[in-house]
PDB file of C-alpha atoms in Angstrom:
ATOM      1  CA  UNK A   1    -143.575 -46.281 -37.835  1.00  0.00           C
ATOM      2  CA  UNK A   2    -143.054 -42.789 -39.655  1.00  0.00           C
ATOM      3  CA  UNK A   3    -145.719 -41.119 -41.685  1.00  0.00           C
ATOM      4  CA  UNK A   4    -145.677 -38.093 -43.804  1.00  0.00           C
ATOM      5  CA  UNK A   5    -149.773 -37.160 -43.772  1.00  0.00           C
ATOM      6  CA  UNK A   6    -149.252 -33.071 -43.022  1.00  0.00           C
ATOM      7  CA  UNK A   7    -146.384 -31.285 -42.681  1.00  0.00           C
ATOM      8  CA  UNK A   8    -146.761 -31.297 -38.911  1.00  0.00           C
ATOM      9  CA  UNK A   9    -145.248 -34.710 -39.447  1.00  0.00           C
ATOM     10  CA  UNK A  10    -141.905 -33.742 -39.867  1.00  0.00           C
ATOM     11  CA  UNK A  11    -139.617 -31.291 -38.091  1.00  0.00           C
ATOM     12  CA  UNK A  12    -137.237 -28.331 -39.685  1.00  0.00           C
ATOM     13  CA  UNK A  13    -134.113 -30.421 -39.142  1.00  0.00           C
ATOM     14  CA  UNK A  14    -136.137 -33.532 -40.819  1.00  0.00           C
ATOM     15  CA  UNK A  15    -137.086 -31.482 -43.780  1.00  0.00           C
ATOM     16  CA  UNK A  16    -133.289 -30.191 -43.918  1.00  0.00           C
ATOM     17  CA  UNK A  17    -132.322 -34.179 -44.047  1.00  0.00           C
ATOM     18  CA  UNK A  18    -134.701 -34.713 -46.719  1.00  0.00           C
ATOM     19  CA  UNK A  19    -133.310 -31.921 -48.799  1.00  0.00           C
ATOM     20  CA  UNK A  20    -129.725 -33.179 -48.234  1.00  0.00           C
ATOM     21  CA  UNK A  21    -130.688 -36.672 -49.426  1.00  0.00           C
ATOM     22  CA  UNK A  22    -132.581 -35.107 -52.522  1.00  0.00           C
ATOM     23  CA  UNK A  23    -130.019 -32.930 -53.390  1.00  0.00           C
ATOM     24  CA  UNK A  24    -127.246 -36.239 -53.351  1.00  0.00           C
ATOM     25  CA  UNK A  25    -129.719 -37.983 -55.596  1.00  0.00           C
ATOM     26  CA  UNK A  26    -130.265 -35.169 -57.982  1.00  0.00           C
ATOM     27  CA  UNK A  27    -127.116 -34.561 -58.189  1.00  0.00           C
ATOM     28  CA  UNK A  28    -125.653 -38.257 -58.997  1.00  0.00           C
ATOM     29  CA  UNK A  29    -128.838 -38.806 -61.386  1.00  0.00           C
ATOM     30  CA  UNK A  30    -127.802 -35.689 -63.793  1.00  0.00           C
ATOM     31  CA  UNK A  31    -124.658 -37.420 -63.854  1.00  0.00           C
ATOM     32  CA  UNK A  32    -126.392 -40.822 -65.069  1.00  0.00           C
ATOM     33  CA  UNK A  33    -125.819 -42.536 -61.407  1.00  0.00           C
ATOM     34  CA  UNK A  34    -128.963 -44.117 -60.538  1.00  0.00           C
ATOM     35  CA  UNK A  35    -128.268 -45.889 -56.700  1.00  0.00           C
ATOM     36  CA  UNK A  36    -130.268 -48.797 -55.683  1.00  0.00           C
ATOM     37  CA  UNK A  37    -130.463 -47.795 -52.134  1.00  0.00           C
ATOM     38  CA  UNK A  38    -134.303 -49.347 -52.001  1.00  0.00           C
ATOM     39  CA  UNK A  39    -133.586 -52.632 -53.491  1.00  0.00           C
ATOM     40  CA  UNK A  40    -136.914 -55.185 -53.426  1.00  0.00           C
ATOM     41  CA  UNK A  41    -139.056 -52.322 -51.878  1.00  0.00           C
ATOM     42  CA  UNK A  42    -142.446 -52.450 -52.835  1.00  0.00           C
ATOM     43  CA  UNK A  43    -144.681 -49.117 -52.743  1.00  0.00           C
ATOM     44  CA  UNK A  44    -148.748 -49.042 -53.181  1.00  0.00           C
ATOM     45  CA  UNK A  45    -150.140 -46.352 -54.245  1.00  0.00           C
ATOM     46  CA  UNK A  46    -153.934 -45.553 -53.594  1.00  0.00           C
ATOM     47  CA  UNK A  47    -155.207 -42.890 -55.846  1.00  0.00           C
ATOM     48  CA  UNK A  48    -158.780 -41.914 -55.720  1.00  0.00           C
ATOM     49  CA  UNK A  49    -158.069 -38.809 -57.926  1.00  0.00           C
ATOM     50  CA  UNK A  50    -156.521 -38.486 -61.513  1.00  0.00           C
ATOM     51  CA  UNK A  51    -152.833 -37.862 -61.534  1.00  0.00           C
ATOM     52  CA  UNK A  52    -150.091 -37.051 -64.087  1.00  0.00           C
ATOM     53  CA  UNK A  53    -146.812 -35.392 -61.678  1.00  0.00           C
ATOM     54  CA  UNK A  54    -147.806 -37.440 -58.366  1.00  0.00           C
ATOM     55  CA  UNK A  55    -148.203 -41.041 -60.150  1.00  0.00           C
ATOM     56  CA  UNK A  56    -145.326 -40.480 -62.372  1.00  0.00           C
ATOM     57  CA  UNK A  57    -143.051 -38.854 -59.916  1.00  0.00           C
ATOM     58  CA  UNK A  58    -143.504 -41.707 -57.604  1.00  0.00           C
ATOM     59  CA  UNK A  59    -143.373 -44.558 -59.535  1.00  0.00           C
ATOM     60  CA  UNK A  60    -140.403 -43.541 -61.679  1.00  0.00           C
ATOM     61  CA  UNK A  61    -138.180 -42.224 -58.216  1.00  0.00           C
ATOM     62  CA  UNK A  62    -138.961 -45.638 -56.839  1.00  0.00           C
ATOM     63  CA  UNK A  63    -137.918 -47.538 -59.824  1.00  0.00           C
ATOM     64  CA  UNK A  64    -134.598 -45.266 -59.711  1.00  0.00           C
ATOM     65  CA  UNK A  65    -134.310 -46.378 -56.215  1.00  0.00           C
ATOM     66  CA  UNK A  66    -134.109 -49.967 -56.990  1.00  0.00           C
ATOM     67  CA  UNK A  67    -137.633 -50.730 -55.630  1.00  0.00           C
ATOM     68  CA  UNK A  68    -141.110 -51.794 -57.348  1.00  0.00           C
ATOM     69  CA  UNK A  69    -144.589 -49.641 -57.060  1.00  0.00           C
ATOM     70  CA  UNK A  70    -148.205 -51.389 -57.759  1.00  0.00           C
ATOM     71  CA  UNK A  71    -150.933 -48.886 -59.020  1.00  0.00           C
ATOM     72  CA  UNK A  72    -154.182 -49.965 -57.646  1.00  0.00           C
ATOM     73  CA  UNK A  73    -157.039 -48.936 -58.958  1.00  0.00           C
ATOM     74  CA  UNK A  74    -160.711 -49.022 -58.509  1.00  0.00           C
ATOM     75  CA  UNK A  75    -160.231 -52.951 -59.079  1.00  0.00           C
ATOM     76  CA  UNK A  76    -158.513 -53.682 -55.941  1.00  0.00           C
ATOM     77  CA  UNK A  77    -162.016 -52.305 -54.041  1.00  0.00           C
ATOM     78  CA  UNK A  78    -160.684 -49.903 -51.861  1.00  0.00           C
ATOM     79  CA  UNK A  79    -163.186 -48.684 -49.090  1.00  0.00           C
ATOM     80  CA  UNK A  80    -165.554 -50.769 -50.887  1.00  0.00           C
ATOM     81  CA  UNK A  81    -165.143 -54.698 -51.011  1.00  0.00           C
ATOM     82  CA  UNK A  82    -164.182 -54.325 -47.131  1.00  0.00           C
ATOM     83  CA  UNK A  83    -163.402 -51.731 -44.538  1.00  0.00           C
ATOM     84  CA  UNK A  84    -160.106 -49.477 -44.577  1.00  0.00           C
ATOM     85  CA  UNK A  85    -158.865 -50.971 -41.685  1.00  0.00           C
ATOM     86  CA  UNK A  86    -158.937 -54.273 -43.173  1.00  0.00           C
ATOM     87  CA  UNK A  87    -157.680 -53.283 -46.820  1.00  0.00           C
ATOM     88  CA  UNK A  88    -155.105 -51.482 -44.760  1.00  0.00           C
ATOM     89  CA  UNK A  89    -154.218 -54.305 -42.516  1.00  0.00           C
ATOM     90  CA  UNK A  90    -153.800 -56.667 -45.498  1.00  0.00           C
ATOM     91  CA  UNK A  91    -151.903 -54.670 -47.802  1.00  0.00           C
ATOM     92  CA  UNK A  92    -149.239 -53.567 -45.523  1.00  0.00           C
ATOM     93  CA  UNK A  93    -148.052 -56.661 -44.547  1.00  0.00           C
ATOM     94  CA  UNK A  94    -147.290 -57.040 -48.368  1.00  0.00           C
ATOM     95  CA  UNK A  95    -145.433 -53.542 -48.926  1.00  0.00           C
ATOM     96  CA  UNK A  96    -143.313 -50.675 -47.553  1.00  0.00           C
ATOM     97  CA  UNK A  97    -144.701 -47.491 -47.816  1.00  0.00           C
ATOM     98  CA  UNK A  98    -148.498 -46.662 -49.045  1.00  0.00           C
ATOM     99  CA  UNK A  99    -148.992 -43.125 -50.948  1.00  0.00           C
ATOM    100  CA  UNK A 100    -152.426 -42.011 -50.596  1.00  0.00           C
ATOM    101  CA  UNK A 101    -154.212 -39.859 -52.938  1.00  0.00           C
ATOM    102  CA  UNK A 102    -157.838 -39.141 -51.225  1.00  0.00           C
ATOM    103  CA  UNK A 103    -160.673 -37.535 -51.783  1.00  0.00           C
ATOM    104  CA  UNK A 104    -160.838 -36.888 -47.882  1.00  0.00           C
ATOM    105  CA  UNK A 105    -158.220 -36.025 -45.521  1.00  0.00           C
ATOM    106  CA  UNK A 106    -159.787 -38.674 -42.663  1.00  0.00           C
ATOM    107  CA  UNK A 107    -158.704 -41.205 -45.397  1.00  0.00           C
ATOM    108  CA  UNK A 108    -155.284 -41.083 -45.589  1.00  0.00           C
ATOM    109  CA  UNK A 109    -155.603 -40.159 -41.898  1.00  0.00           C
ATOM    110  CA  UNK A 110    -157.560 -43.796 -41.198  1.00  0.00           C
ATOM    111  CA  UNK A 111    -154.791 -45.758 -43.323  1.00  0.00           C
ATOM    112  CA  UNK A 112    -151.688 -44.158 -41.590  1.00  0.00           C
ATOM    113  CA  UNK A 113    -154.388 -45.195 -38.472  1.00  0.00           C
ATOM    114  CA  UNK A 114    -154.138 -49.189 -39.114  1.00  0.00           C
ATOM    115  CA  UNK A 115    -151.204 -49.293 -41.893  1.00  0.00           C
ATOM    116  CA  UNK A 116    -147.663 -51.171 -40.226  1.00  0.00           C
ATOM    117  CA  UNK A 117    -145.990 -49.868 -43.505  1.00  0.00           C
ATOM    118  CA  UNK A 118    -145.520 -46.214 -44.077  1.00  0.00           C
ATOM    119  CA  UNK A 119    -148.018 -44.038 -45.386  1.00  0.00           C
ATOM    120  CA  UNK A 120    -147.740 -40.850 -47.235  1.00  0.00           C
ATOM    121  CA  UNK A 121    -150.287 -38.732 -48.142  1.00  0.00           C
ATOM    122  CA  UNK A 122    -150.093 -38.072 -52.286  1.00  0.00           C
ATOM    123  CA  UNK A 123    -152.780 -34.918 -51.893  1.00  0.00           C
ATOM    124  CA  UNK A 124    -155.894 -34.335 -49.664  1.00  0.00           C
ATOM    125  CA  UNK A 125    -158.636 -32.051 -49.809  1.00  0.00           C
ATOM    126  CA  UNK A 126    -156.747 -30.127 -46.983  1.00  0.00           C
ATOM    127  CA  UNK A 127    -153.038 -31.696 -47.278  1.00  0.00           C
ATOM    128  CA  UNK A 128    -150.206 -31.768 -50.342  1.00  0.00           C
ATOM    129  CA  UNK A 129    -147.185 -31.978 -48.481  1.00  0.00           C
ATOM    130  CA  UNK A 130    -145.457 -33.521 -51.121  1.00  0.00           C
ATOM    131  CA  UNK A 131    -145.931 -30.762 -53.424  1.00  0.00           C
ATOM    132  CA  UNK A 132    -145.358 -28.319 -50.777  1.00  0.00           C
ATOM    133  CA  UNK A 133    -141.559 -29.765 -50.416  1.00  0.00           C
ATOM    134  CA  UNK A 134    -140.790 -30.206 -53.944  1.00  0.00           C
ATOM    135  CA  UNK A 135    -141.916 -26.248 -53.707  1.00  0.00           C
ATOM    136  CA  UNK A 136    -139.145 -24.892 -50.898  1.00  0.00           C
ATOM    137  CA  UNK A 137    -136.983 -26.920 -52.455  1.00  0.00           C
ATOM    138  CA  UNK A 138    -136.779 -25.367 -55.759  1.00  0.00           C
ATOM    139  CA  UNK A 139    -136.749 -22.030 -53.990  1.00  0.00           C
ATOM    140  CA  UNK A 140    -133.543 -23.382 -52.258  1.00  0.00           C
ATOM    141  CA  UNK A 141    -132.285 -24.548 -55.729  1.00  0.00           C
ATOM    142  CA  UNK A 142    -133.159 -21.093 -56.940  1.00  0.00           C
ATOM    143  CA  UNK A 143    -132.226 -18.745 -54.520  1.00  0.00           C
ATOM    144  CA  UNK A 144    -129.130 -20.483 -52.311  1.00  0.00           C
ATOM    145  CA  UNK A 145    -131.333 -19.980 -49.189  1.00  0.00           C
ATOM    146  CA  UNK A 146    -134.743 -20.150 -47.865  1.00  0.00           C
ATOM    147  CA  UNK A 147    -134.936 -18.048 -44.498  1.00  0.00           C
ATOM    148  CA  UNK A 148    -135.740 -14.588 -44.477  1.00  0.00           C
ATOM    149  CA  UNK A 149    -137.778 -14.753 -48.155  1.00  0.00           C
ATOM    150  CA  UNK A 150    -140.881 -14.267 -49.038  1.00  0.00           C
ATOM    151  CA  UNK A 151    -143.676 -16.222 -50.530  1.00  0.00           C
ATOM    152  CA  UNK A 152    -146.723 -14.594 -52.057  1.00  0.00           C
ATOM    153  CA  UNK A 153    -149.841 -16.739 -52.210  1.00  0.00           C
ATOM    154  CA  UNK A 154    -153.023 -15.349 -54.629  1.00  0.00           C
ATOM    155  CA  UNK A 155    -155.424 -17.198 -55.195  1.00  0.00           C
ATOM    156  CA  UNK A 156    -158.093 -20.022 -52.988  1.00  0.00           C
ATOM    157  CA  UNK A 157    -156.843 -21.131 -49.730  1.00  0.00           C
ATOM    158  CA  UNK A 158    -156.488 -24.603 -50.698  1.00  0.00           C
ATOM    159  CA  UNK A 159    -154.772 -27.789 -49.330  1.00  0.00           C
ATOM    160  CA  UNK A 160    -151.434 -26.173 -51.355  1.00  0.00           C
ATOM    161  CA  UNK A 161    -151.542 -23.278 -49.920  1.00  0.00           C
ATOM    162  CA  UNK A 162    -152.324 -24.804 -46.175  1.00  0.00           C
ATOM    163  CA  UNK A 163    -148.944 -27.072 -46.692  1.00  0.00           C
ATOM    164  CA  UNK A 164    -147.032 -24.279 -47.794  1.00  0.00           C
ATOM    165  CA  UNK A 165    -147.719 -21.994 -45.109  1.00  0.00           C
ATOM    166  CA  UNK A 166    -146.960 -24.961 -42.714  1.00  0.00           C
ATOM    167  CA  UNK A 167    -143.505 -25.190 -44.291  1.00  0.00           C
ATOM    168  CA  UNK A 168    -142.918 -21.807 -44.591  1.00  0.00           C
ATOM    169  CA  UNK A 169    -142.756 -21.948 -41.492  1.00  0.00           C
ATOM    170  CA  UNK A 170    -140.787 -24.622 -40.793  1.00  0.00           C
ATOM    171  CA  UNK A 171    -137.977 -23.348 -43.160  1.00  0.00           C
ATOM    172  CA  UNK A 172    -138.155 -19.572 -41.777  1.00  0.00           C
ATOM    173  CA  UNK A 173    -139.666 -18.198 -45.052  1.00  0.00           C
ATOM    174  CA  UNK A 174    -142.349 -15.340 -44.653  1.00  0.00           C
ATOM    175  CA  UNK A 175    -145.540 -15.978 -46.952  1.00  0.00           C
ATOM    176  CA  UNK A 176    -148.186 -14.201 -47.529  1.00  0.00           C
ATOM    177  CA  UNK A 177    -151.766 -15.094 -48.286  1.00  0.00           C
ATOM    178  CA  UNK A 178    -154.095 -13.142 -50.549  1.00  0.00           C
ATOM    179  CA  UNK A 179    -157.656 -14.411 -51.215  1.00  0.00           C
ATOM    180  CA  UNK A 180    -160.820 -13.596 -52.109  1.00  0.00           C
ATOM    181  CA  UNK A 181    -163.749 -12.666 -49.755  1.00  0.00           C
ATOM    182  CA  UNK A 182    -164.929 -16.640 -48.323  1.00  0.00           C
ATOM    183  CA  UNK A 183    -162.034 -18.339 -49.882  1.00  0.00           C
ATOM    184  CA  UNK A 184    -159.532 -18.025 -46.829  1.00  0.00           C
ATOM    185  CA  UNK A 185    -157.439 -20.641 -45.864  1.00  0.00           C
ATOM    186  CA  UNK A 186    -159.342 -22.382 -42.297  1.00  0.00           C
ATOM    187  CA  UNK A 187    -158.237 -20.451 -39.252  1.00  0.00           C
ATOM    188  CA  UNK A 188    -157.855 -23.066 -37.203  1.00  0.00           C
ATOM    189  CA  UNK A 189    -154.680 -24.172 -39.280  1.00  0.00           C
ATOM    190  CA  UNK A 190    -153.416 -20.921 -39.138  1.00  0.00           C
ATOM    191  CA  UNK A 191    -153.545 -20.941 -35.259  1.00  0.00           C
ATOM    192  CA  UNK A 192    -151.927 -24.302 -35.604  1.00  0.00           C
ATOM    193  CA  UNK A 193    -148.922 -22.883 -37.632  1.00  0.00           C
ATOM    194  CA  UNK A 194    -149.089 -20.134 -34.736  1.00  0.00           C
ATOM    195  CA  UNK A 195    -149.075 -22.304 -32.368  1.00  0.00           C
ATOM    196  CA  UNK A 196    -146.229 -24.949 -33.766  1.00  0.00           C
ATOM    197  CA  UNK A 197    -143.817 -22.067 -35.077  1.00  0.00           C
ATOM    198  CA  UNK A 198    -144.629 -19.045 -32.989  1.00  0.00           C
ATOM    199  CA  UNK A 199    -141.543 -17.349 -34.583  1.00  0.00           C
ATOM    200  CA  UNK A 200    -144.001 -18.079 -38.324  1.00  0.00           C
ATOM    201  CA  UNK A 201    -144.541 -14.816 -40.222  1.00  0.00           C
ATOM    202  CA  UNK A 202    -147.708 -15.106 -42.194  1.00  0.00           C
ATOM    203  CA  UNK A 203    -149.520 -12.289 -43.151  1.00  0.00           C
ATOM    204  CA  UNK A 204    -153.246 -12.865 -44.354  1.00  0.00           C
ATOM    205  CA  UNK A 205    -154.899  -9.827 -46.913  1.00  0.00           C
ATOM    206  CA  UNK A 206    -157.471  -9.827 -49.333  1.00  0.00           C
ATOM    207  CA  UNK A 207    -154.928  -7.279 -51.842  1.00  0.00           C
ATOM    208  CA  UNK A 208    -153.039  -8.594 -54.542  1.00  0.00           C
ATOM    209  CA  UNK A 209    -150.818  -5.547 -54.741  1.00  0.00           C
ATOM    210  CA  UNK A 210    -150.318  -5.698 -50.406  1.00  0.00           C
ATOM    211  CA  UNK A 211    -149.185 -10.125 -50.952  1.00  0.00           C
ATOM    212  CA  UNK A 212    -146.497  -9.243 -53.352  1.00  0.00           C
ATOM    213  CA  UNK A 213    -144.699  -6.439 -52.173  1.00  0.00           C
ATOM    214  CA  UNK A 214    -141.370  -7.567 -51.492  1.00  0.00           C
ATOM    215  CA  UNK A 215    -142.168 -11.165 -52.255  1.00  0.00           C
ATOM    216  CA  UNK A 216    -139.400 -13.811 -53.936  1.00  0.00           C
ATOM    217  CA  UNK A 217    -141.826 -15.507 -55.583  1.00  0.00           C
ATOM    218  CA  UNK A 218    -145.617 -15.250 -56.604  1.00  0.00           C
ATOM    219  CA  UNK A 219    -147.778 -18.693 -56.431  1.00  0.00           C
ATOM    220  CA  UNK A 220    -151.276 -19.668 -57.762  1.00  0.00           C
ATOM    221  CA  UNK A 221    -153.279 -22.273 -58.367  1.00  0.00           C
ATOM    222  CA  UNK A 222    -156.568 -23.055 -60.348  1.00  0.00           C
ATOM    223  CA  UNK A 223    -159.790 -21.464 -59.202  1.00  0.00           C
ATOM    224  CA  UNK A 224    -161.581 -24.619 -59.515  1.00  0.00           C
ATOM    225  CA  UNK A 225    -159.811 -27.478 -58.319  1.00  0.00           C
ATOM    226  CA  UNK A 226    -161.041 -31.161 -58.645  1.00  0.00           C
ATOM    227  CA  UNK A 227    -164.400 -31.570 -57.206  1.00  0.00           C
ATOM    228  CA  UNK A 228    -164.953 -28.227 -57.882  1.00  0.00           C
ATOM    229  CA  UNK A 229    -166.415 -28.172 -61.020  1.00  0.00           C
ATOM    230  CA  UNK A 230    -169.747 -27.566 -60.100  1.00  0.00           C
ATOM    231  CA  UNK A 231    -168.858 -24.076 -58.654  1.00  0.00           C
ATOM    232  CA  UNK A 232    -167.000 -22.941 -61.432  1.00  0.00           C
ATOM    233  CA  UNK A 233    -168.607 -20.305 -62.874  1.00  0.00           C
ATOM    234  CA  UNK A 234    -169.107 -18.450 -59.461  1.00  0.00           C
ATOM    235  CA  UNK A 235    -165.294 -18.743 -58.266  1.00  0.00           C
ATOM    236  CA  UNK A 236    -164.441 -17.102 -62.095  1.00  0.00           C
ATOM    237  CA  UNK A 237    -165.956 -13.812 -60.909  1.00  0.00           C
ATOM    238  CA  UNK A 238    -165.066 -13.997 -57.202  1.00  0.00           C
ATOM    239  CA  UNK A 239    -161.254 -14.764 -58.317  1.00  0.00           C
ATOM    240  CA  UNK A 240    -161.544 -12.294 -61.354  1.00  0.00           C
ATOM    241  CA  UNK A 241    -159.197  -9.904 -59.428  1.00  0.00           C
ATOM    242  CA  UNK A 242    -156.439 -12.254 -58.503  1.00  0.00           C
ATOM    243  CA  UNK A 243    -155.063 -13.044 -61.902  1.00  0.00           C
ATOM    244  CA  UNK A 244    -151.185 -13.222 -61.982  1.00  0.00           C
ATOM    245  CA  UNK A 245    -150.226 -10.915 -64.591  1.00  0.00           C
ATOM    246  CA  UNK A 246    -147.578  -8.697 -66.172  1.00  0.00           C
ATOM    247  CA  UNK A 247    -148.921  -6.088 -63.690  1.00  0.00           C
ATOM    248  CA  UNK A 248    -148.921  -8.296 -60.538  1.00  0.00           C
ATOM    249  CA  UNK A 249    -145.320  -9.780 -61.132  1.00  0.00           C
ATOM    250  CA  UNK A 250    -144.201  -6.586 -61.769  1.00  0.00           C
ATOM    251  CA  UNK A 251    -144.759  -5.652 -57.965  1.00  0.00           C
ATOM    252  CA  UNK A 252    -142.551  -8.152 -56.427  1.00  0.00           C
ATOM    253  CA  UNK A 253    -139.160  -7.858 -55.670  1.00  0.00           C
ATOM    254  CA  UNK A 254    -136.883  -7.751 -58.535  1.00  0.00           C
ATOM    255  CA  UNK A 255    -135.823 -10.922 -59.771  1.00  0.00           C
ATOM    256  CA  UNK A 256    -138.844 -12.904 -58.073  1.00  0.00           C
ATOM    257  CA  UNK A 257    -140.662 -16.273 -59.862  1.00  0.00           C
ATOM    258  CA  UNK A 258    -143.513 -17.527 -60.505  1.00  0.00           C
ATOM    259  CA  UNK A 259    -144.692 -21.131 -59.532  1.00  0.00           C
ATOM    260  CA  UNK A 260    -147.670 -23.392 -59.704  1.00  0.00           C
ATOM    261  CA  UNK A 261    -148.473 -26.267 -58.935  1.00  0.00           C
ATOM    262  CA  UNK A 262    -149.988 -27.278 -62.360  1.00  0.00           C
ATOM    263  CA  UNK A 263    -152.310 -28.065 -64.013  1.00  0.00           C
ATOM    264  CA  UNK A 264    -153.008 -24.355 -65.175  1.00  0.00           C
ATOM    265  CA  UNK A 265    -155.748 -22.767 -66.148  1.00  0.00           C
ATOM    266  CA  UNK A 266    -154.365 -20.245 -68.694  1.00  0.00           C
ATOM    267  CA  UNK A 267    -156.135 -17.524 -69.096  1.00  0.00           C
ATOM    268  CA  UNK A 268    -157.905 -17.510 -65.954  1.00  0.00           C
ATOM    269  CA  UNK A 269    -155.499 -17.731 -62.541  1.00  0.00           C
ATOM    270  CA  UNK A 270    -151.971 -17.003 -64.787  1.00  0.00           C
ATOM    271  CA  UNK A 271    -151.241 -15.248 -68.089  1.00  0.00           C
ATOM    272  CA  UNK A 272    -149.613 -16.920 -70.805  1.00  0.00           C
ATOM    273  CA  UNK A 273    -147.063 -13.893 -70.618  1.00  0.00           C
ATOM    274  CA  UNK A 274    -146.263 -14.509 -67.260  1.00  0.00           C
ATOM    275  CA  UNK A 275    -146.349 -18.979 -67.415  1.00  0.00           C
ATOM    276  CA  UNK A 276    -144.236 -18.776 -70.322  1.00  0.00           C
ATOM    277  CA  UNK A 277    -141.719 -15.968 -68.693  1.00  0.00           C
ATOM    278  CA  UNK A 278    -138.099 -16.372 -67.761  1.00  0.00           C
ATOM    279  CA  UNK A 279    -139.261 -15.626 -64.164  1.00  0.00           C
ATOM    280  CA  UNK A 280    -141.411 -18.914 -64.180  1.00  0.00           C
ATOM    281  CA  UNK A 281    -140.007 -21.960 -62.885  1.00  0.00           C
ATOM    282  CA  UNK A 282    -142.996 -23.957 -63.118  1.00  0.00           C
ATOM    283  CA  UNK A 283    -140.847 -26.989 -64.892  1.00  0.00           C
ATOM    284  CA  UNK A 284    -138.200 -27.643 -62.469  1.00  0.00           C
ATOM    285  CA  UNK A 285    -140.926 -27.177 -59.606  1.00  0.00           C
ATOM    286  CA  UNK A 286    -142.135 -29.770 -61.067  1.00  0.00           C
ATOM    287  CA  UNK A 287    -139.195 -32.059 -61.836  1.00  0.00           C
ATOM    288  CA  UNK A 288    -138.293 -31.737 -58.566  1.00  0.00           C
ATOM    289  CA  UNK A 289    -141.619 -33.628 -57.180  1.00  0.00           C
ATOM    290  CA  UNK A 290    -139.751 -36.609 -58.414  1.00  0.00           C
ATOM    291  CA  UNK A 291    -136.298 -35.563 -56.908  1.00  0.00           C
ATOM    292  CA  UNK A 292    -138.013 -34.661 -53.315  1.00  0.00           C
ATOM    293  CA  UNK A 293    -140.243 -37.601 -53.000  1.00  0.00           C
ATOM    294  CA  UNK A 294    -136.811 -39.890 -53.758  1.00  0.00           C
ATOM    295  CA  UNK A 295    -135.714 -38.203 -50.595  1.00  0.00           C
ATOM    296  CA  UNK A 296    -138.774 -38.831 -48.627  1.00  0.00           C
ATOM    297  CA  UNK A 297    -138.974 -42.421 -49.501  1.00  0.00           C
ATOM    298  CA  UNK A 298    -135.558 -42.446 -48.482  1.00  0.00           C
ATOM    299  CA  UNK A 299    -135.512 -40.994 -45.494  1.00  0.00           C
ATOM    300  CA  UNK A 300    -138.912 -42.940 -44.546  1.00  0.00           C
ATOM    301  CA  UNK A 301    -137.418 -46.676 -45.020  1.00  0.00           C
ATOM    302  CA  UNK A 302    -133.943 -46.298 -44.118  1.00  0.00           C
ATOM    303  CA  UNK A 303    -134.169 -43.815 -40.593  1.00  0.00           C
ATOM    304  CA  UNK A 304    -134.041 -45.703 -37.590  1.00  0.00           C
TER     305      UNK A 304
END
């Protein structure tokens, strides 16, 4: 049974597979072809935090797929009415695939642990694979090619930036992390990167300016993710230097974008000028979480 919980999950070739079944099902859906190539699969998704792109994404791709999805909510007592091994037991004798979206990594980790259908994980405090795909795959769209460019990170070493800099790696892209001072991403997953692509060319700073030279494309994300609302005030001064401006996007390499991962924060981690830019490509990066997780879902239920 096949799970997509980190990126570790999947190799470069299986991430090149995905991307050629995305790109057939992008294609053939902007021409109004809609395949049924999941007919009377069922998909569960377990959300413990508030969604808009990763709920709609899924359910909608599935749907275009042939297949059902079931949104269960507090209601259906998950991790509370009984144990997750049980819920987990249960429920996947009833569906195909279960997309987890957990307030702890371990969760989706203990799911995938007793689950006979497969699990993906929808975003972790340490893990958003999915996102992180949809990502290097507009890049791909964008550019033509993915190995040899450059990825600038700015902002908190979060669970996005962890997944990226696993599949930056995976994909031969160099990326670049720039963070405040206490905010790095752990260095034990760096050493894993390391250690699974020892060919991976990450390059850690604390300077704005030194992550974007000679980058394709300039990513943030909120200073205060979910959960994090009770340090708020204290991350808007530590991150005060690591806006993505005029200034900042001006450093990269000529003709780079901007992504993130939305929701923004305008004002704070991106300028309107710079959001609202030709250079951003924040809309199809998004658009495409729906594209990319058609391919996953694919390539989960239908690989031998």
């Amino acid at each position: 049974m096949r799970h997509l919980v980190t990126l570790e999950d999947v190799s470069s070739a299986e991430i090149e597979r995905i991307y050629a079944i995305t790109e057939d099902l992008k294609t053939k859906f902007q021409a109004g072809i809609r395949e049924a190539i999941l007919p009377g699969r069922m998909m569960a998704l377990l959300f413990e935090k508030q969604s808009l792109r990763t709920r709609v994404s899924f359910e909608s791709g599935m749907v275009h797929l042939g297949g059902g999805s079931l949104m269960l909510g507090e209601d259906a007592g998950f991790g509370k009415r009984e144990s997750i091994a049980d819920f987990t037991r249960v429920l996947s004798e009833m569906v195909d695939v279960i997309v987890v979206r957990s307030k702890k990594h371990s969760t989706v980790e203990e799911v995938a642990k007793y689950s006979s259908a497969c699990v993906v994980n929808g975003l972790t405090d340490l893990a958003h694979p999915c996102q992180a795909l949809a990502d290097l795959y507009t890049l791909k769209e964008h550019f033509g090619t993915l190995a040899k460019r450059k990825l600038a990170w700015v902002g908190d070493g979060n669970n996005v930036a962890v997944s990226l800099a696993r599949g930056c790696a995976k994909v031969g892209m160099q990326m670049s992390i720039c963070t405040p001072p206490g905010y790095e991403m752990p260095a034990d997953v760096i050493a894993r990167v390391r250690e699974q692509s020892p060919d991976a060319e990450i390059i850690e700073t604390t300077d704005p300016f030194v992550a974007v030279e000679g980058a394709d494309a300039i990513y943030t994300d909120v200073w205060a993710s979910m959960g994090q609302e009770g340090e708020r005030d204290k991350r808007l001064k530590d991150f005060a230097d690591y806006q993505v401006n005029a200034k900042l996007m001006g450093a990269a390499k000529s003709g780079a974008v901007f992504m993130h991962c939305l929701p923004a924060k305008r004002g704070e981690e991106v300028t309107d000028e710079v959001i609202d830019s030709p250079q951003s490509v924040i809309v199809p990066q998004a658009g495409n979480r729906m594209h990319v997780q058609k391919g996953i879902l694919v390539w989960l239920l239908t690989s031998e």
